[in-house]
mmCIF file of C-alpha atoms in Angstrom:
data_model
loop_
_atom_site.group_PDB
_atom_site.id
_atom_site.type_symbol
_atom_site.label_atom_id
_atom_site.label_comp_id
_atom_site.label_asym_id
_atom_site.label_seq_id
_atom_site.Cartn_x
_atom_site.Cartn_y
_atom_site.Cartn_z
ATOM 1 C CA MET A 1 9.012 2.729 8.114
ATOM 2 C CA PHE A 2 8.897 5.865 5.997
ATOM 3 C CA SER A 3 9.596 9.001 7.964
ATOM 4 C CA ASN A 4 6.897 11.223 6.490
ATOM 5 C CA GLU A 5 4.090 9.064 5.092
ATOM 6 C CA PRO A 6 3.896 5.481 6.360
ATOM 7 C CA ILE A 7 1.921 2.947 4.371
ATOM 8 C CA THR A 8 -1.483 2.611 6.015
ATOM 9 C CA LYS A 9 -4.501 0.478 5.273
ATOM 10 C CA ASP A 10 -6.251 3.438 3.671
ATOM 11 C CA SER A 11 -3.333 4.515 1.517
ATOM 12 C CA ILE A 12 -2.749 1.139 -0.176
ATOM 13 C CA VAL A 13 -4.071 1.354 -3.692
ATOM 14 C CA THR A 14 -2.435 -1.754 -5.103
ATOM 15 C CA LEU A 15 -1.858 -4.929 -3.162
ATOM 16 C CA ILE A 16 -0.370 -7.905 -4.964
ATOM 17 C CA GLY A 17 -0.971 -11.026 -2.904
ATOM 18 C CA PRO A 18 1.112 -14.220 -2.891
ATOM 19 C CA SER A 19 -1.101 -16.039 -5.407
ATOM 20 C CA VAL A 20 -1.072 -13.275 -8.004
ATOM 21 C CA ARG A 21 1.384 -12.589 -10.813
ATOM 22 C CA VAL A 22 1.414 -9.234 -12.589
ATOM 23 C CA GLU A 23 2.937 -9.047 -16.067
ATOM 24 C CA GLY A 24 3.356 -5.760 -17.867
ATOM 25 C CA ASP A 25 3.604 -2.118 -16.873
ATOM 26 C CA LEU A 26 2.026 -1.472 -13.488
ATOM 27 C CA ILE A 27 1.872 2.289 -13.063
ATOM 28 C CA THR A 28 -0.047 3.708 -10.145
ATOM 29 C CA GLU A 29 -0.271 6.813 -7.985
ATOM 30 C CA GLY A 30 -0.766 5.273 -4.554
ATOM 31 C CA ASP A 31 1.085 2.985 -2.208
ATOM 32 C CA VAL A 32 1.948 -0.480 -3.500
ATOM 33 C CA VAL A 33 2.545 -3.647 -1.491
ATOM 34 C CA VAL A 34 3.958 -6.660 -3.320
ATOM 35 C CA GLU A 35 3.737 -10.143 -1.800
ATOM 36 C CA GLY A 36 3.496 -12.020 -5.119
ATOM 37 C CA SER A 37 5.447 -11.606 -8.331
ATOM 38 C CA VAL A 38 5.807 -8.833 -10.879
ATOM 39 C CA ILE A 39 7.326 -9.109 -14.352
ATOM 40 C CA GLY A 40 7.840 -5.978 -16.428
ATOM 41 C CA ASN A 41 7.872 -2.478 -14.960
ATOM 42 C CA LEU A 42 6.608 -1.205 -11.634
ATOM 43 C CA ARG A 43 6.179 2.501 -10.992
ATOM 44 C CA THR A 44 4.402 4.447 -8.281
ATOM 45 C CA GLU A 45 4.331 8.072 -7.191
ATOM 46 C CA LYS A 46 4.277 7.043 -3.533
ATOM 47 C CA ASN A 47 5.608 4.219 -1.385
ATOM 48 C CA LEU A 48 6.501 0.662 -2.281
ATOM 49 C CA LYS A 49 6.841 -2.308 0.037
ATOM 50 C CA VAL A 50 8.217 -5.618 -1.227
ATOM 51 C CA GLY A 51 7.531 -8.562 1.057
ATOM 52 C CA GLU A 52 10.017 -11.246 2.013
ATOM 53 C CA LYS A 53 8.582 -13.857 -0.333
ATOM 54 C CA ALA A 54 7.930 -11.490 -3.206
ATOM 55 C CA LYS A 55 9.831 -11.815 -6.457
ATOM 56 C CA ILE A 56 10.103 -8.868 -8.801
ATOM 57 C CA PHE A 57 11.580 -9.215 -12.268
ATOM 58 C CA ALA A 58 11.093 -5.583 -13.194
ATOM 59 C CA ASN A 59 12.555 -2.114 -13.099
ATOM 60 C CA ILE A 60 11.196 -0.202 -10.143
ATOM 61 C CA GLN A 61 10.494 3.491 -9.590
ATOM 62 C CA ALA A 62 9.009 4.894 -6.394
ATOM 63 C CA THR A 63 9.330 7.778 -3.977
ATOM 64 C CA ASN A 64 10.184 5.553 -0.995
ATOM 65 C CA ALA A 65 10.679 1.821 -0.850
ATOM 66 C CA ILE A 66 11.289 -0.906 1.677
ATOM 67 C CA ILE A 67 12.445 -4.163 0.135
ATOM 68 C CA SER A 68 12.560 -7.519 1.873
ATOM 69 C CA GLY A 69 12.314 -9.849 -1.118
ATOM 70 C CA GLU A 70 14.073 -10.463 -4.407
ATOM 71 C CA VAL A 71 14.377 -7.863 -7.147
ATOM 72 C CA GLN A 72 15.970 -8.505 -10.510
ATOM 73 C CA GLY A 73 16.009 -5.127 -12.172
ATOM 74 C CA ASN A 74 17.106 -1.558 -11.698
ATOM 75 C CA ILE A 75 15.692 0.456 -8.825
ATOM 76 C CA LYS A 76 15.218 4.202 -8.860
ATOM 77 C CA ILE A 77 13.946 5.780 -5.641
ATOM 78 C CA LYS A 78 13.422 9.527 -5.243
ATOM 79 C CA GLU A 79 13.850 9.668 -1.474
ATOM 80 C CA LYS A 80 14.630 6.710 0.797
ATOM 81 C CA LEU A 81 15.368 3.073 0.056
ATOM 82 C CA GLU A 82 15.506 0.553 2.854
ATOM 83 C CA LEU A 83 16.860 -2.965 2.285
ATOM 84 C CA THR A 84 16.070 -5.384 5.057
ATOM 85 C CA ALA A 85 18.151 -8.425 5.972
ATOM 86 C CA SER A 86 16.303 -10.711 3.551
ATOM 87 C CA ALA A 87 16.538 -8.372 0.553
ATOM 88 C CA LYS A 88 18.293 -9.665 -2.571
ATOM 89 C CA ILE A 89 18.923 -7.129 -5.323
ATOM 90 C CA PHE A 90 20.300 -8.014 -8.742
ATOM 91 C CA GLY A 91 20.524 -4.677 -10.499
ATOM 92 C CA ASP A 92 21.560 -1.077 -10.079
ATOM 93 C CA ILE A 93 20.195 1.261 -7.459
ATOM 94 C CA ARG A 94 19.778 4.991 -7.619
ATOM 95 C CA THR A 95 18.425 6.773 -4.534
ATOM 96 C CA LYS A 96 18.866 9.779 -2.297
ATOM 97 C CA ILE A 97 19.061 7.903 1.011
ATOM 98 C CA ILE A 98 19.841 4.248 1.510
ATOM 99 C CA SER A 99 19.613 2.005 4.530
ATOM 100 C CA MET A 100 20.945 -1.533 4.297
ATOM 101 C CA ALA A 101 20.476 -4.067 7.075
ATOM 102 C CA ALA A 102 23.137 -6.664 7.816
ATOM 103 C CA GLY A 103 22.475 -9.648 5.547
ATOM 104 C CA ALA A 104 20.978 -7.697 2.638
ATOM 105 C CA SER A 105 22.469 -8.657 -0.709
ATOM 106 C CA LEU A 106 23.207 -6.116 -3.442
ATOM 107 C CA ASN A 107 24.675 -7.201 -6.770
ATOM 108 C CA GLY A 108 24.958 -4.046 -8.808
ATOM 109 C CA LYS A 109 25.944 -0.416 -8.700
ATOM 110 C CA CYS A 110 24.663 2.018 -6.141
ATOM 111 C CA LEU A 111 24.458 5.682 -7.112
ATOM 112 C CA MET A 112 23.449 8.333 -4.624
ATOM 113 C CA ASP A 113 21.362 11.248 -5.732
ATOM 114 C CA ASP A 114 22.338 13.562 -2.924
ATOM 115 C CA LYS A 115 24.100 16.853 -3.570
ATOM 116 C CA ARG A 116 27.134 16.072 -1.409
ATOM 117 C CA THR A 117 30.345 16.105 -3.385
ATOM 118 C CA LYS A 118 33.533 14.310 -2.513
ATOM 119 C CA SER A 119 36.355 16.226 -0.879
ATOM 120 C CA ASP A 120 39.436 17.281 -2.827
ATOM 121 C CA ARG A 121 42.392 15.080 -2.076
ATOM 122 C CA PRO A 122 45.183 17.215 -0.585
ATOM 123 C CA GLU A 123 48.508 17.336 -2.418
ATOM 124 C CA SER A 124 51.170 15.174 -0.749
ATOM 125 C CA ILE A 125 54.873 15.995 -1.201
ATOM 126 C CA ARG A 126 56.097 12.962 0.755
ATOM 127 C CA GLN A 127 54.423 10.161 -1.218
ATOM 128 C CA GLU A 128 53.515 9.591 -4.811
ATOM 129 C CA LYS A 129 49.900 9.323 -5.750
ATOM 130 C CA ILE A 130 48.606 5.829 -5.028
ATOM 131 C CA GLU A 131 46.520 4.179 -7.733
ATOM 132 C CA LEU A 132 43.905 1.935 -6.268
ATOM 133 C CA GLU A 133 44.133 -1.540 -7.756
ATOM 134 C CA ASP A 134 41.415 -4.089 -8.210
ATOM 135 C CA LEU A 135 41.181 -6.519 -5.338
ATOM 136 C CA PRO A 136 43.057 -9.743 -6.181
ATOM 137 C CA ALA A 137 41.018 -12.860 -6.808
ATOM 138 C CA GLU A 138 40.753 -15.145 -3.814
ATOM 139 C CA THR A 139 43.506 -17.761 -3.789
ATOM 140 C CA PRO A 140 43.187 -20.877 -1.689
ATOM 141 C CA THR A 141 45.231 -20.820 1.485
ATOM 142 C CA PRO A 142 47.893 -23.526 1.262
ATOM 143 C CA THR A 143 47.472 -26.113 4.001
ATOM 144 C CA LYS A 144 50.500 -27.098 6.066
ATOM 145 C CA SER A 145 51.518 -30.755 5.598
ATOM 146 C CA LYS A 146 51.896 -32.834 8.730
ATOM 147 C CA LYS A 147 55.364 -34.141 9.365
ATOM 148 C CA MET B 1 -42.165 15.408 -12.620
ATOM 149 C CA TYR B 2 -41.789 12.162 -10.667
ATOM 150 C CA SER B 3 -42.505 8.713 -11.995
ATOM 151 C CA TYR B 4 -42.583 5.696 -9.675
ATOM 152 C CA LEU B 5 -41.666 2.160 -10.672
ATOM 153 C CA TYR B 6 -42.925 -0.526 -8.293
ATOM 154 C CA ASP B 7 -41.357 -3.971 -8.212
ATOM 155 C CA SER B 8 -43.756 -6.795 -9.013
ATOM 156 C CA CYS B 9 -43.323 -8.335 -5.536
ATOM 157 C CA LEU B 10 -44.912 -5.251 -3.917
ATOM 158 C CA SER B 11 -48.355 -6.463 -4.956
ATOM 159 C CA GLU B 12 -48.146 -8.987 -2.102
ATOM 160 C CA ASN B 13 -50.259 -8.242 0.980
ATOM 161 C CA LYS B 14 -47.297 -8.019 3.327
ATOM 162 C CA TYR B 15 -46.143 -4.795 1.685
ATOM 163 C CA ALA B 16 -49.588 -3.165 1.545
ATOM 164 C CA THR B 17 -49.344 -1.243 4.821
ATOM 165 C CA ASN B 18 -45.861 0.141 4.190
ATOM 166 C CA LEU B 19 -46.760 1.028 0.646
ATOM 167 C CA ALA B 20 -49.840 2.956 1.774
ATOM 168 C CA ARG B 21 -47.723 4.918 4.276
ATOM 169 C CA VAL B 22 -45.156 5.705 1.598
ATOM 170 C CA GLU B 23 -47.771 6.937 -0.840
ATOM 171 C CA ALA B 24 -49.381 9.108 1.820
ATOM 172 C CA ARG B 25 -46.017 10.634 2.722
ATOM 173 C CA LEU B 26 -45.181 11.348 -0.897
ATOM 174 C CA THR B 27 -48.506 13.132 -1.276
ATOM 175 C CA GLN B 28 -47.836 15.199 1.852
ATOM 176 C CA LEU B 29 -44.450 16.197 0.450
ATOM 177 C CA GLY B 30 -45.964 17.080 -2.922
ATOM 178 C CA ILE B 31 -43.760 14.696 -4.881
ATOM 179 C CA ASN B 32 -46.306 12.078 -5.809
ATOM 180 C CA GLY B 33 -46.505 11.082 -9.445
ATOM 181 C CA LYS B 34 -47.525 8.364 -11.854
ATOM 182 C CA ILE B 35 -47.143 4.846 -10.476
ATOM 183 C CA ASN B 36 -46.094 2.016 -12.785
ATOM 184 C CA ARG B 37 -46.128 -1.544 -11.501
ATOM 185 C CA LEU B 38 -43.846 -4.141 -13.004
ATOM 186 C CA SER B 39 -45.611 -7.364 -13.793
ATOM 187 C CA PHE B 40 -45.583 -10.360 -16.044
ATOM 188 C CA LEU B 41 -47.337 -8.324 -18.725
ATOM 189 C CA LYS B 42 -45.598 -5.016 -18.237
ATOM 190 C CA ASN B 43 -41.825 -4.856 -18.399
ATOM 191 C CA ILE B 44 -39.355 -2.089 -17.619
ATOM 192 C CA ARG B 45 -38.553 -1.256 -21.215
ATOM 193 C CA SER B 46 -42.171 -0.604 -22.207
ATOM 194 C CA ILE B 47 -42.779 1.503 -19.091
ATOM 195 C CA LEU B 48 -39.701 3.610 -19.754
ATOM 196 C CA THR B 49 -40.737 4.183 -23.356
ATOM 197 C CA ASP B 50 -44.161 5.435 -22.263
ATOM 198 C CA GLU B 51 -42.737 7.634 -19.511
ATOM 199 C CA LEU B 52 -40.156 9.206 -21.787
ATOM 200 C CA LYS B 53 -42.929 10.310 -24.099
ATOM 201 C CA ARG B 54 -44.568 11.970 -21.079
ATOM 202 C CA GLY B 55 -41.396 13.902 -20.281
ATOM 203 C CA LEU B 56 -39.758 11.708 -17.648
ATOM 204 C CA LYS B 57 -37.260 13.610 -15.464
ATOM 205 C CA ASN B 58 -37.166 11.744 -12.146
ATOM 206 C CA LEU B 59 -37.475 7.962 -11.992
ATOM 207 C CA ILE B 60 -38.050 6.601 -8.497
ATOM 208 C CA ILE B 61 -37.521 2.864 -8.033
ATOM 209 C CA VAL B 62 -39.559 1.214 -5.285
ATOM 210 C CA GLY B 63 -38.331 -2.258 -4.372
ATOM 211 C CA ASN B 64 -35.114 -4.005 -3.453
ATOM 212 C CA ASP B 65 -31.519 -4.151 -4.719
ATOM 213 C CA GLN B 66 -32.415 -6.330 -7.654
ATOM 214 C CA THR B 67 -35.114 -3.911 -8.782
ATOM 215 C CA VAL B 68 -32.585 -1.106 -8.895
ATOM 216 C CA ASN B 69 -30.078 -3.225 -10.845
ATOM 217 C CA GLN B 70 -32.677 -4.289 -13.391
ATOM 218 C CA VAL B 71 -33.945 -0.755 -13.960
ATOM 219 C CA LEU B 72 -30.496 0.834 -14.158
ATOM 220 C CA ASN B 73 -29.355 -1.643 -16.759
ATOM 221 C CA LEU B 74 -32.049 -0.371 -19.117
ATOM 222 C CA ALA B 75 -32.268 3.244 -17.994
ATOM 223 C CA ALA B 76 -28.607 4.201 -17.449
ATOM 224 C CA ASP B 77 -28.379 6.010 -20.774
ATOM 225 C CA LEU B 78 -31.486 8.120 -20.164
ATOM 226 C CA ASP B 79 -31.239 11.748 -19.099
ATOM 227 C CA VAL B 80 -33.102 11.257 -15.819
ATOM 228 C CA THR B 81 -32.384 11.504 -12.108
ATOM 229 C CA PHE B 82 -32.853 8.312 -10.121
ATOM 230 C CA GLY B 83 -34.265 7.812 -6.662
ATOM 231 C CA PHE B 84 -34.942 4.755 -4.527
ATOM 232 C CA ILE B 85 -37.494 3.819 -1.873
ATOM 233 C CA PRO B 86 -36.371 0.559 -0.248
ATOM 234 C CA LEU B 87 -39.073 -2.036 0.286
ATOM 235 C CA GLY B 88 -38.404 -5.767 0.486
ATOM 236 C CA GLN B 89 -35.076 -7.616 0.758
ATOM 237 C CA PRO B 90 -32.150 -7.419 0.126
ATOM 238 C CA GLN B 91 -31.429 -3.789 0.973
ATOM 239 C CA THR B 92 -27.674 -3.356 0.787
ATOM 240 C CA LEU B 93 -28.036 -0.465 -1.634
ATOM 241 C CA ALA B 94 -30.334 1.399 0.746
ATOM 242 C CA LYS B 95 -27.615 1.397 3.390
ATOM 243 C CA ILE B 96 -24.999 2.506 0.873
ATOM 244 C CA LEU B 97 -27.178 5.339 -0.416
ATOM 245 C CA GLY B 98 -28.164 6.519 3.074
ATOM 246 C CA LEU B 99 -31.825 5.473 2.936
ATOM 247 C CA PRO B 100 -32.585 3.994 6.365
ATOM 248 C CA ASP B 101 -36.250 3.130 5.832
ATOM 249 C CA PRO B 102 -39.065 3.736 3.313
ATOM 250 C CA LEU B 103 -40.551 6.807 5.023
ATOM 251 C CA ALA B 104 -37.168 8.465 5.530
ATOM 252 C CA ALA B 105 -36.446 7.771 1.869
ATOM 253 C CA CYS B 106 -39.493 9.868 0.933
ATOM 254 C CA ASP B 107 -38.114 12.856 2.861
ATOM 255 C CA ILE B 108 -34.730 12.314 1.235
ATOM 256 C CA LEU B 109 -36.380 12.363 -2.181
ATOM 257 C CA ALA B 110 -37.934 15.716 -1.355
ATOM 258 C CA GLY B 111 -34.539 17.015 -0.237
ATOM 259 C CA ARG B 112 -33.067 16.187 -3.667
ATOM 260 C CA LYS B 113 -29.454 15.775 -2.660
ATOM 261 C CA ILE B 114 -28.046 14.420 -5.917
ATOM 262 C CA GLU B 115 -24.725 12.642 -6.351
ATOM 263 C CA LYS B 116 -23.392 11.282 -9.612
ATOM 264 C CA ILE B 117 -22.115 7.747 -9.215
ATOM 265 C CA ASP B 118 -20.038 5.469 -11.412
ATOM 266 C CA VAL B 119 -21.626 2.619 -13.266
ATOM 267 C CA GLY B 120 -19.922 -0.340 -14.890
ATOM 268 C CA LEU B 121 -20.474 -1.612 -18.409
ATOM 269 C CA VAL B 122 -19.775 -5.268 -19.161
ATOM 270 C CA ASN B 123 -20.138 -5.789 -22.882
ATOM 271 C CA ASP B 124 -23.519 -4.043 -23.369
ATOM 272 C CA TYR B 125 -24.856 -4.593 -19.868
ATOM 273 C CA TYR B 126 -24.773 -1.863 -17.222
ATOM 274 C CA PHE B 127 -24.165 -2.912 -13.643
ATOM 275 C CA LEU B 128 -24.032 -0.984 -10.380
ATOM 276 C CA THR B 129 -22.527 -3.058 -7.584
ATOM 277 C CA SER B 130 -20.120 -5.836 -8.471
ATOM 278 C CA ILE B 131 -19.142 -8.785 -10.629
ATOM 279 C CA ILE B 132 -18.156 -12.100 -9.095
ATOM 280 C CA LEU B 133 -15.766 -14.310 -11.007
ATOM 281 C CA PRO B 134 -15.399 -18.037 -10.398
ATOM 282 C CA GLY B 135 -12.280 -19.444 -8.849
ATOM 283 C CA GLU B 136 -10.951 -20.824 -12.106
ATOM 284 C CA PRO B 137 -7.854 -19.901 -14.120
ATOM 285 C CA LEU B 138 -8.581 -16.454 -15.480
ATOM 286 C CA ILE B 139 -6.593 -13.833 -17.319
ATOM 287 C CA LEU B 140 -7.426 -10.229 -16.547
ATOM 288 C CA GLU B 141 -5.941 -7.603 -18.835
ATOM 289 C CA CYS B 142 -6.072 -4.349 -16.899
ATOM 290 C CA ASP B 143 -6.110 -0.926 -18.540
ATOM 291 C CA GLN B 144 -4.406 -2.483 -21.577
ATOM 292 C CA SER B 145 -1.097 -2.239 -19.739
ATOM 293 C CA TYR B 146 -0.705 -5.298 -17.531
ATOM 294 C CA PHE B 147 -2.071 -8.788 -17.028
ATOM 295 C CA LEU B 148 -3.134 -10.446 -13.815
ATOM 296 C CA THR B 149 -2.644 -14.178 -13.598
ATOM 297 C CA LEU B 150 -3.930 -16.181 -10.676
ATOM 298 C CA THR B 151 -1.477 -18.860 -9.641
ATOM 299 C CA SER B 152 -3.943 -20.576 -7.320
ATOM 300 C CA ASN B 153 -7.256 -22.235 -8.221
ATOM 301 C CA LYS B 154 -8.655 -21.542 -4.772
ATOM 302 C CA THR B 155 -9.410 -17.861 -5.242
ATOM 303 C CA GLU B 156 -12.448 -15.607 -5.247
ATOM 304 C CA VAL B 157 -12.331 -12.614 -7.550
ATOM 305 C CA LYS B 158 -14.691 -9.688 -7.229
ATOM 306 C CA ILE B 159 -14.806 -6.580 -9.385
ATOM 307 C CA CYS B 160 -16.447 -3.867 -7.276
ATOM 308 C CA ASN B 161 -17.981 -0.556 -8.159
ATOM 309 C CA LEU B 162 -20.499 0.091 -5.396
ATOM 310 C CA ASP B 163 -20.030 -2.697 -2.911
ATOM 311 C CA PHE B 164 -18.327 -3.771 0.283
ATOM 312 C CA ILE B 165 -14.856 -5.241 0.137
ATOM 313 C CA ASN B 166 -13.632 -7.099 3.200
ATOM 314 C CA GLY B 167 -15.606 -4.833 5.494
ATOM 315 C CA GLU B 168 -14.639 -1.657 3.650
ATOM 316 C CA PHE B 169 -16.565 0.171 0.992
ATOM 317 C CA ALA B 170 -15.443 0.741 -2.624
ATOM 318 C CA LYS B 171 -15.731 4.387 -3.657
ATOM 319 C CA PRO B 172 -18.360 4.797 -6.401
ATOM 320 C CA GLN B 173 -17.273 8.191 -7.734
ATOM 321 C CA ASP B 174 -13.552 7.771 -8.344
ATOM 322 C CA GLY B 175 -13.791 6.380 -11.867
ATOM 323 C CA PHE B 176 -12.178 3.076 -10.898
ATOM 324 C CA PHE B 177 -13.180 -0.509 -10.255
ATOM 325 C CA GLU B 178 -11.587 -2.332 -7.363
ATOM 326 C CA ILE B 179 -10.474 -5.837 -8.257
ATOM 327 C CA VAL B 180 -10.295 -7.876 -5.082
ATOM 328 C CA ILE B 181 -8.733 -11.339 -5.079
ATOM 329 C CA LYS B 182 -9.063 -13.456 -1.985
ATOM 330 C CA GLU B 183 -8.026 -16.990 -1.261
ATOM 331 C CA LYS B 184 -11.007 -19.170 -0.471
ATOM 332 C CA PRO B 185 -10.923 -20.220 3.182
ATOM 333 C CA SER B 186 -10.274 -23.912 3.700
ATOM 334 C CA SER B 187 -12.058 -26.062 6.264
ATOM 335 C CA LEU B 188 -9.122 -25.645 8.643
ATOM 336 C CA SER B 189 -9.067 -21.875 8.436
ATOM 337 C CA PHE B 190 -11.470 -21.577 11.366
ATOM 338 C CA PHE B 191 -8.684 -22.717 13.677
ATOM 339 C CA ARG B 192 -6.088 -20.476 12.152
ATOM 340 C CA THR B 193 -5.544 -16.918 13.194
ATOM 341 C CA LYS B 194 -3.583 -16.056 10.024
ATOM 342 C CA GLN B 195 -5.386 -13.584 7.776
ATOM 343 C CA ILE B 196 -6.461 -14.852 4.363
ATOM 344 C CA PRO B 197 -4.255 -13.101 1.767
ATOM 345 C CA LEU B 198 -5.909 -10.363 -0.256
ATOM 346 C CA SER B 199 -4.962 -8.646 -3.496
ATOM 347 C CA LYS B 200 -6.404 -5.330 -4.578
ATOM 348 C CA PHE B 201 -6.084 -3.316 -7.775
ATOM 349 C CA LEU B 202 -7.684 -0.117 -9.055
ATOM 350 C CA VAL B 203 -8.478 -0.266 -12.757
ATOM 351 C CA ARG B 204 -10.655 1.470 -15.344
ATOM 352 C CA LYS B 205 -10.948 -1.232 -17.984
ATOM 353 C CA ILE B 206 -10.652 -5.009 -17.862
ATOM 354 C CA ASN B 207 -10.559 -7.536 -20.666
ATOM 355 C CA LEU B 208 -11.488 -10.819 -19.084
ATOM 356 C CA SER B 209 -10.748 -14.120 -20.750
ATOM 357 C CA ALA B 210 -10.226 -17.737 -19.800
ATOM 358 C CA LYS B 211 -8.938 -20.866 -21.469
ATOM 359 C CA LYS B 212 -12.476 -22.196 -21.544
ATOM 360 C CA SER B 213 -15.661 -20.141 -21.552
ATOM 361 C CA THR B 214 -16.499 -19.223 -17.962
ATOM 362 C CA VAL B 215 -19.679 -17.833 -16.443
ATOM 363 C CA ILE B 216 -19.463 -14.585 -14.469
ATOM 364 C CA ARG B 217 -22.172 -13.257 -12.162
ATOM 365 C CA ILE B 218 -23.211 -9.609 -12.375
ATOM 366 C CA ASP B 219 -25.021 -7.770 -9.566
ATOM 367 C CA GLN B 220 -25.973 -11.070 -7.951
ATOM 368 C CA GLN B 221 -28.477 -11.812 -10.700
ATOM 369 C CA LYS B 222 -27.316 -11.671 -14.302
ATOM 370 C CA THR B 223 -24.793 -14.094 -15.789
ATOM 371 C CA LEU B 224 -22.569 -13.709 -18.832
ATOM 372 C CA LYS B 225 -19.883 -15.855 -20.416
ATOM 373 C CA THR B 226 -16.289 -14.868 -21.042
ATOM 374 C CA PRO B 227 -14.646 -13.242 -22.922
ATOM 375 C CA VAL B 228 -16.024 -9.926 -21.731
ATOM 376 C CA THR B 229 -14.852 -6.329 -21.610
ATOM 377 C CA ILE B 230 -15.619 -4.426 -18.443
ATOM 378 C CA LYS B 231 -15.225 -0.675 -18.245
ATOM 379 C CA ILE B 232 -16.215 2.122 -15.922
ATOM 380 C CA GLU B 233 -18.500 5.007 -16.878
ATOM 381 C CA LYS B 234 -17.431 7.686 -14.446
ATOM 382 C CA GLN B 235 -20.203 9.547 -12.606
ATOM 383 C CA LYS B 236 -22.823 8.555 -15.124
ATOM 384 C CA ILE B 237 -25.877 8.104 -12.912
ATOM 385 C CA PRO B 238 -27.358 11.055 -10.982
ATOM 386 C CA PHE B 239 -28.929 9.568 -7.847
ATOM 387 C CA ILE B 240 -30.843 11.167 -4.996
ATOM 388 C CA VAL B 241 -29.009 10.135 -1.824
ATOM 389 C CA GLY B 242 -29.255 10.613 1.927
ATOM 390 C CA LYS B 243 -26.781 12.359 4.215
ATOM 391 C CA ASP B 244 -25.872 9.037 5.875
ATOM 392 C CA ARG B 245 -24.612 7.541 2.645
ATOM 393 C CA LEU B 246 -21.333 5.639 2.753
ATOM 394 C CA PHE B 247 -19.510 7.805 0.212
#
């Protein structure tokens, strides 16, 4: 799951089961596994795993995270963020590396913390600069009437 | 200077032989001392008062888990080193502290390998092993920063300091309690292979309250009613331990 330090039985410091709700600021130094619900803020120095049925209504900070459930809040990950197919994110993401499986849902901005910069666009003498426009709203396709 | 505190149950004949062997071994090792026997007429507090006047430095508890819990509750604040010679049942603490049998415990006492272990304080009551909470709606405020709410009535909650959790052992020197929340197994769970869900938290201080006053069980013997405040006293108790201890 995480390339350097996978979550193991011994490394889990906080485990939030399905029948538990945490409200407030949960700040810890070890691995966290969430199968229940969290409201408030969730921060760990290590790894975070959010289960498929977990619901988090909180801002999240972690070093690495793998998310399979629902998160309503902003997510800040120092290293790698993995969104599985069942992940639903309503908030902004900031991370160094991101992996998104087909089916994952992200409703928010995604900012990458890597040092790579975008390339300079070369000057073109044959065509004027093209301004990218917003995508038009979906219009219903007119149906052909039967004669 | 060693002072020995015998549990009242050790006056029964079935312990006489083992007790004689223990006393002989202590004499051989040169660590024998004054023996105080708990009884209906002589309680722990009065014994400790007398021993402190005599310059108590090492208090050796002879008995079972409950003897240790009772003594520590009253003696935790004293500037003494504790030891334990296990006699009688239950003996979970003996296994945790690396004391395989009474005679080996005597040798371990002579070796004086001392470790400081955490002790919990619930209101004004010291406890060593764990607190068991009933499976009723409870609110746990942890470290004054977050609340735990149980959404199911069918749960067991245990606050561990020096105890086993689901086959593993809670560390007694890290300055934290482990809150363990398990779902109570139903009658059908025997046929199911699915693991019963478990929650685990590390905390230093807990404010425990409930909508109606609830009884909590401390160290398998003492009961208190909510609301209570539970906090850890890190590495408060110096204890003579064996090399096969679990921490």
